Coordinates of C-alpha atoms in Angstrom, one line a residue:
X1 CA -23.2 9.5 13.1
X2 CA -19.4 9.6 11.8
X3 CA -16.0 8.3 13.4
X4 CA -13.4 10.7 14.1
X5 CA -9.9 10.3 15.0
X6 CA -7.9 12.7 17.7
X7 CA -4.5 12.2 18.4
X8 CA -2.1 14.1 20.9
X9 CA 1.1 13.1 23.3
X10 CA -0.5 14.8 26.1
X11 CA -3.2 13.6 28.1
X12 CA -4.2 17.0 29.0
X13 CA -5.0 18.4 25.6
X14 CA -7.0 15.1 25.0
X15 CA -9.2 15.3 28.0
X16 CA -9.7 18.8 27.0
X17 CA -10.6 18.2 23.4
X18 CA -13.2 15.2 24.6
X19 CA -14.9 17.7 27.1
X20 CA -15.3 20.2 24.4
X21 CA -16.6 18.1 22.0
X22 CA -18.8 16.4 24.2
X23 CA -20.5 20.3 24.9
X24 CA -21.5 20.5 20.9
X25 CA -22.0 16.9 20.0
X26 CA -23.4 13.7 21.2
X27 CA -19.6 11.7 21.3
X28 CA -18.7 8.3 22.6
X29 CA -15.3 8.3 23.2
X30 CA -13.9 4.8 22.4
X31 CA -10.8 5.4 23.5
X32 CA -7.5 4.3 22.4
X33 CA -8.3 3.4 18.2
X34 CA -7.8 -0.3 17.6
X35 CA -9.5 -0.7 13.9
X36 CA -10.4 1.6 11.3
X37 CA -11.1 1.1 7.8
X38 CA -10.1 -2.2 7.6
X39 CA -6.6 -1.5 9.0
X40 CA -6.0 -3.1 12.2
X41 CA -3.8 -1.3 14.7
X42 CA -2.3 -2.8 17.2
X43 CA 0.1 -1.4 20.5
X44 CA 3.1 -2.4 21.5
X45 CA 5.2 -1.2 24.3
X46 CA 7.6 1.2 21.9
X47 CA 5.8 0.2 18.2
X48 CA 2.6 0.5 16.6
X49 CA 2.0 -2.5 14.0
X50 CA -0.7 -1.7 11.8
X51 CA -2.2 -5.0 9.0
X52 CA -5.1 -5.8 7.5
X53 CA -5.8 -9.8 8.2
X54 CA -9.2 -9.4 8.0
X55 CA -9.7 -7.4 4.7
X56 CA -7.5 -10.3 3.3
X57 CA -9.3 -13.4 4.9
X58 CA -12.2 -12.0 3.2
X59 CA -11.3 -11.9 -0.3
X60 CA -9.7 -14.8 0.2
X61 CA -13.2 -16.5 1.3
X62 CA -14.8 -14.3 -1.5
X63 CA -12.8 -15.5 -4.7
X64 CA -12.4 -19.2 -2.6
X65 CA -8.6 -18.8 -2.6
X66 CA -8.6 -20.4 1.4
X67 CA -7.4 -23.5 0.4
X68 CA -4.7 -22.5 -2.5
X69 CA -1.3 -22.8 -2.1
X70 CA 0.7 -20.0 -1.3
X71 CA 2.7 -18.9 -3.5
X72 CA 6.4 -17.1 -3.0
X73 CA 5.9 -14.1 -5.3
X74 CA 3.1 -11.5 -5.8
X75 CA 3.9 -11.8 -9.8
X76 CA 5.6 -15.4 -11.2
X77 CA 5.9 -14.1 -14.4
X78 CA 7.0 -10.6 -16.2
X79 CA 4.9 -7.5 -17.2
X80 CA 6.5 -7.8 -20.2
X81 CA 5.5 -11.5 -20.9
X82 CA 1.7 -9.7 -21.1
X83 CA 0.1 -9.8 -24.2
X84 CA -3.0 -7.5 -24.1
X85 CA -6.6 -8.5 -25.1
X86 CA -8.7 -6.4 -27.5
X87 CA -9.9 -2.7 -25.7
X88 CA -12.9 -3.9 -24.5
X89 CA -13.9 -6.2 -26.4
X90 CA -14.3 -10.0 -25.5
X91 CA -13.2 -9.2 -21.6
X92 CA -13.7 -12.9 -20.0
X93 CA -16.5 -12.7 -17.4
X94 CA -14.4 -12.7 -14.6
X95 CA -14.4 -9.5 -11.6
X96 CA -10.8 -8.7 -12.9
X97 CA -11.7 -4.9 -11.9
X98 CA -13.6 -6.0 -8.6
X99 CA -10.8 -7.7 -7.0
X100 CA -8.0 -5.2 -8.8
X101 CA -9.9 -2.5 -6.7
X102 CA -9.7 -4.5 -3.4
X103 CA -6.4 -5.2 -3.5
X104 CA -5.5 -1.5 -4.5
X105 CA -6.9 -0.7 -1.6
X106 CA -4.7 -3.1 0.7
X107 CA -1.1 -2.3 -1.2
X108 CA -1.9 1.3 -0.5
X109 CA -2.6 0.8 3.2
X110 CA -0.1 -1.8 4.6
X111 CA 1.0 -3.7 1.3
X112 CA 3.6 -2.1 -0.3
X113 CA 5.1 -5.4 -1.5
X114 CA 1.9 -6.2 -3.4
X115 CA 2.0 -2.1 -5.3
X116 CA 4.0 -2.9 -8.1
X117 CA 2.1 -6.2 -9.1
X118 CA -1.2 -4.2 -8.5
X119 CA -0.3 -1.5 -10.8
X120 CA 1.3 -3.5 -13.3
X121 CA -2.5 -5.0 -13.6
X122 CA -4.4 -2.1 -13.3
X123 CA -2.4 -1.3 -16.8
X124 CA -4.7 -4.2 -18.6
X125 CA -7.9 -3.0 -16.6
X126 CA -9.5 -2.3 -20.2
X127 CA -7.8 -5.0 -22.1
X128 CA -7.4 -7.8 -19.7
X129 CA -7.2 -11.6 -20.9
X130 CA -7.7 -15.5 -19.1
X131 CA -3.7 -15.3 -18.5
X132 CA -4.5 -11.1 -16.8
X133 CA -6.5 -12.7 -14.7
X134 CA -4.9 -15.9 -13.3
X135 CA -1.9 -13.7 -12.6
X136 CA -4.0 -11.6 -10.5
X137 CA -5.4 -14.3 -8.7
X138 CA -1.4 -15.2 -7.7
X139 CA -1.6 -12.6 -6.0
X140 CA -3.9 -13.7 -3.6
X141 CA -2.2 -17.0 -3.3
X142 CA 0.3 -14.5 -2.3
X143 CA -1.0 -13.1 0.4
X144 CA -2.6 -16.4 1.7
X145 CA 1.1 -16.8 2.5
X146 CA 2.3 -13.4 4.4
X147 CA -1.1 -12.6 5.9
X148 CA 0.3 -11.4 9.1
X149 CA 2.5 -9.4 7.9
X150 CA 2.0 -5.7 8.7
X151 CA 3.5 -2.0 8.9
X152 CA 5.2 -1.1 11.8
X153 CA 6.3 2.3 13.6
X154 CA 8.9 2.5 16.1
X155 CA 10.6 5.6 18.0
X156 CA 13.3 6.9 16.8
X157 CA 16.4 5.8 18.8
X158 CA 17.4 7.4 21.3
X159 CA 21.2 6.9 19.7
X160 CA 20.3 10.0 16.8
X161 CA 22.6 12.3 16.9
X162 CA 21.2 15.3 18.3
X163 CA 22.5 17.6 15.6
X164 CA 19.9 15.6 13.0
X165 CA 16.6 17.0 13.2
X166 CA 15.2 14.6 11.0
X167 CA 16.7 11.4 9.6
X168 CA 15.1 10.6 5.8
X169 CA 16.3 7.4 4.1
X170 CA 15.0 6.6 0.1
X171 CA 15.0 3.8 -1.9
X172 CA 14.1 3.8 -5.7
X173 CA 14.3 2.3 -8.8
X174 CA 12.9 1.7 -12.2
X175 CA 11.8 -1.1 -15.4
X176 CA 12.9 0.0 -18.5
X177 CA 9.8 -0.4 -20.9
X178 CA 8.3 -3.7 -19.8
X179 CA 4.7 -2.2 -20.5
X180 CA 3.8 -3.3 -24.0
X181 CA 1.1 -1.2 -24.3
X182 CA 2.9 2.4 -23.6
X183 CA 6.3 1.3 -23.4
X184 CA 6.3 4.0 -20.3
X185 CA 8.8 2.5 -17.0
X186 CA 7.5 1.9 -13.6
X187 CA 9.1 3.9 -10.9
X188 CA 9.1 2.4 -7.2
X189 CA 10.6 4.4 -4.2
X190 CA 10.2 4.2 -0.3
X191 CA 11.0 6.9 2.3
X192 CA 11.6 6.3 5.6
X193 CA 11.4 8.7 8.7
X194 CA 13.7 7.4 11.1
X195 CA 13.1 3.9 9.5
X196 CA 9.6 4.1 9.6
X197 CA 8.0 3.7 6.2
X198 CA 6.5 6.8 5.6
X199 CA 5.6 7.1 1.7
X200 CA 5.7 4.7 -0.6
X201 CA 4.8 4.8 -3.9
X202 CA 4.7 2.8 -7.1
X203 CA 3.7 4.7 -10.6
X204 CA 4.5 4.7 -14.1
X205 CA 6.4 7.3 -15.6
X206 CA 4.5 9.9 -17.4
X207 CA 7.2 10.1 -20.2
X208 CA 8.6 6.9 -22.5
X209 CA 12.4 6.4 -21.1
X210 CA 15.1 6.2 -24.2
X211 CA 17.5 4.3 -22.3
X212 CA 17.8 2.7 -19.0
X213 CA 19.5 5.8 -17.4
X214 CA 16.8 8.1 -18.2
X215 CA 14.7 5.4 -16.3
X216 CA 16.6 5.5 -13.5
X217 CA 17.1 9.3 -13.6
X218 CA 13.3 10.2 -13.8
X219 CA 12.6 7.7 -10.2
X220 CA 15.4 9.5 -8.6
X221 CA 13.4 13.0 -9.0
X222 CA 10.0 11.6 -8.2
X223 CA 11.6 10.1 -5.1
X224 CA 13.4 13.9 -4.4
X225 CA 9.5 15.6 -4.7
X226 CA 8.6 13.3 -1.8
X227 CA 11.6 13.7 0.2
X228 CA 11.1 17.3 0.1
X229 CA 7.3 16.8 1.1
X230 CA 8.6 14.9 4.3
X231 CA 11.5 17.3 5.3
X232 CA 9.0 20.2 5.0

């Protein structure tokens, strides 16, 4: 048994598709897709909103974070305030890698506000301390806070100009050698399809960055490489 997801505009080529399918294979269509892997997706009238409540109310009940107060920011303090632990040796018994791994998963579904604190962590996974780990708990107490917030999808207006075949919008920007260990930048950058959030990404920079310009510089072309990928 396996899921499979079909999509189409026309009705037509769906009924089609089902029949067809339905000639090789035992299928149960399901219909219009309200869940899948984790990420609920629900249908408005001109917007699709797509969050994962449920993923998050169970790691909250999991690491018993139900009752903490919420807190404001994903990270209350600097990467560069991190001092790492020994490289694997002494790691406090704590699931630092377990729950770094859950909420990897979230930020790169329908989190991006949570990326940058995720990777920022994921930097210590081998080196991690007591203070590693309470910060990565915040992040929870974080998301006890915006649980229902979610991804949404909209048209594209109806206002375009009709000489725009597509309309791509980036945002990015850079650190400049807050990681102690590498001294390498982190590079954030959005791109939006007609406002919809299309990629988004959060890395750090494969070279160390001199100055602050060079920083900036090297987001700017890793955001170019995925506006390319979306315009084609």
């Amino acid at each position: 048994m396996d899921d499979y997801i079909f999509a189409t505009n026309q009705k037509s080529i769906y009924e089609n598709f089902v029949k067809y399918m339905k000639t090789k294979f035992d299928v149960t269509d399901m219909g219009t897709i309200k869940q899948v892997a984790g990420v609920k997706i629900r249908w408005q009238q001109d917007r699709i909103e797509l969050s994962q409540e449920r993923d998050i109310n169970d790691l909250l009940q999991k690491y018993q974070h139900m009752d903490a107060k919420p807190s404001k920011w994903p990270m209350v303090s600097t990467p560069g305030d991190f001092t790492p632990g020994a490289m694997n040796e002494n790691l406090p018994d704590v699931p630092y890698r377990s729950l770094l791994g859950s909420l990897m998963w979230l930020s790169g579904n329908t989190r991006p506000d949570i990326r940058a604190a995720v990777i920022i962590h994921a930097s210590y996974t081998n080196c991690y301390t007591e203070a590693h780990w309470k910060s990565l708990k915040n992040i929870l107490k974080y998301l006890k806070g915006t649980i229902h917030y979610h991804i949404a999808y909209t048209k594209p207006s109806t206002k375009a100009s009709p000489s725009i075949e597509t309309e791509i919008v980036q945002f990015c920007d850079s650190d400049w050698g807050e990681n102690k260990l590498t001294r390498r930048s982190l590079s954030g950058c959005i791109t939006l399809l007609y406002d919809n959030p299309l990629i988004f990404t959060c890395i750090y920079q494969k070279c160390v960055a001199v100055s602050t310009s060079e920083a900036e510089y090297y987001a700017i072309s890793e955001a170019i490489k995925d506006g390319k990928h979306v315009s084609g």
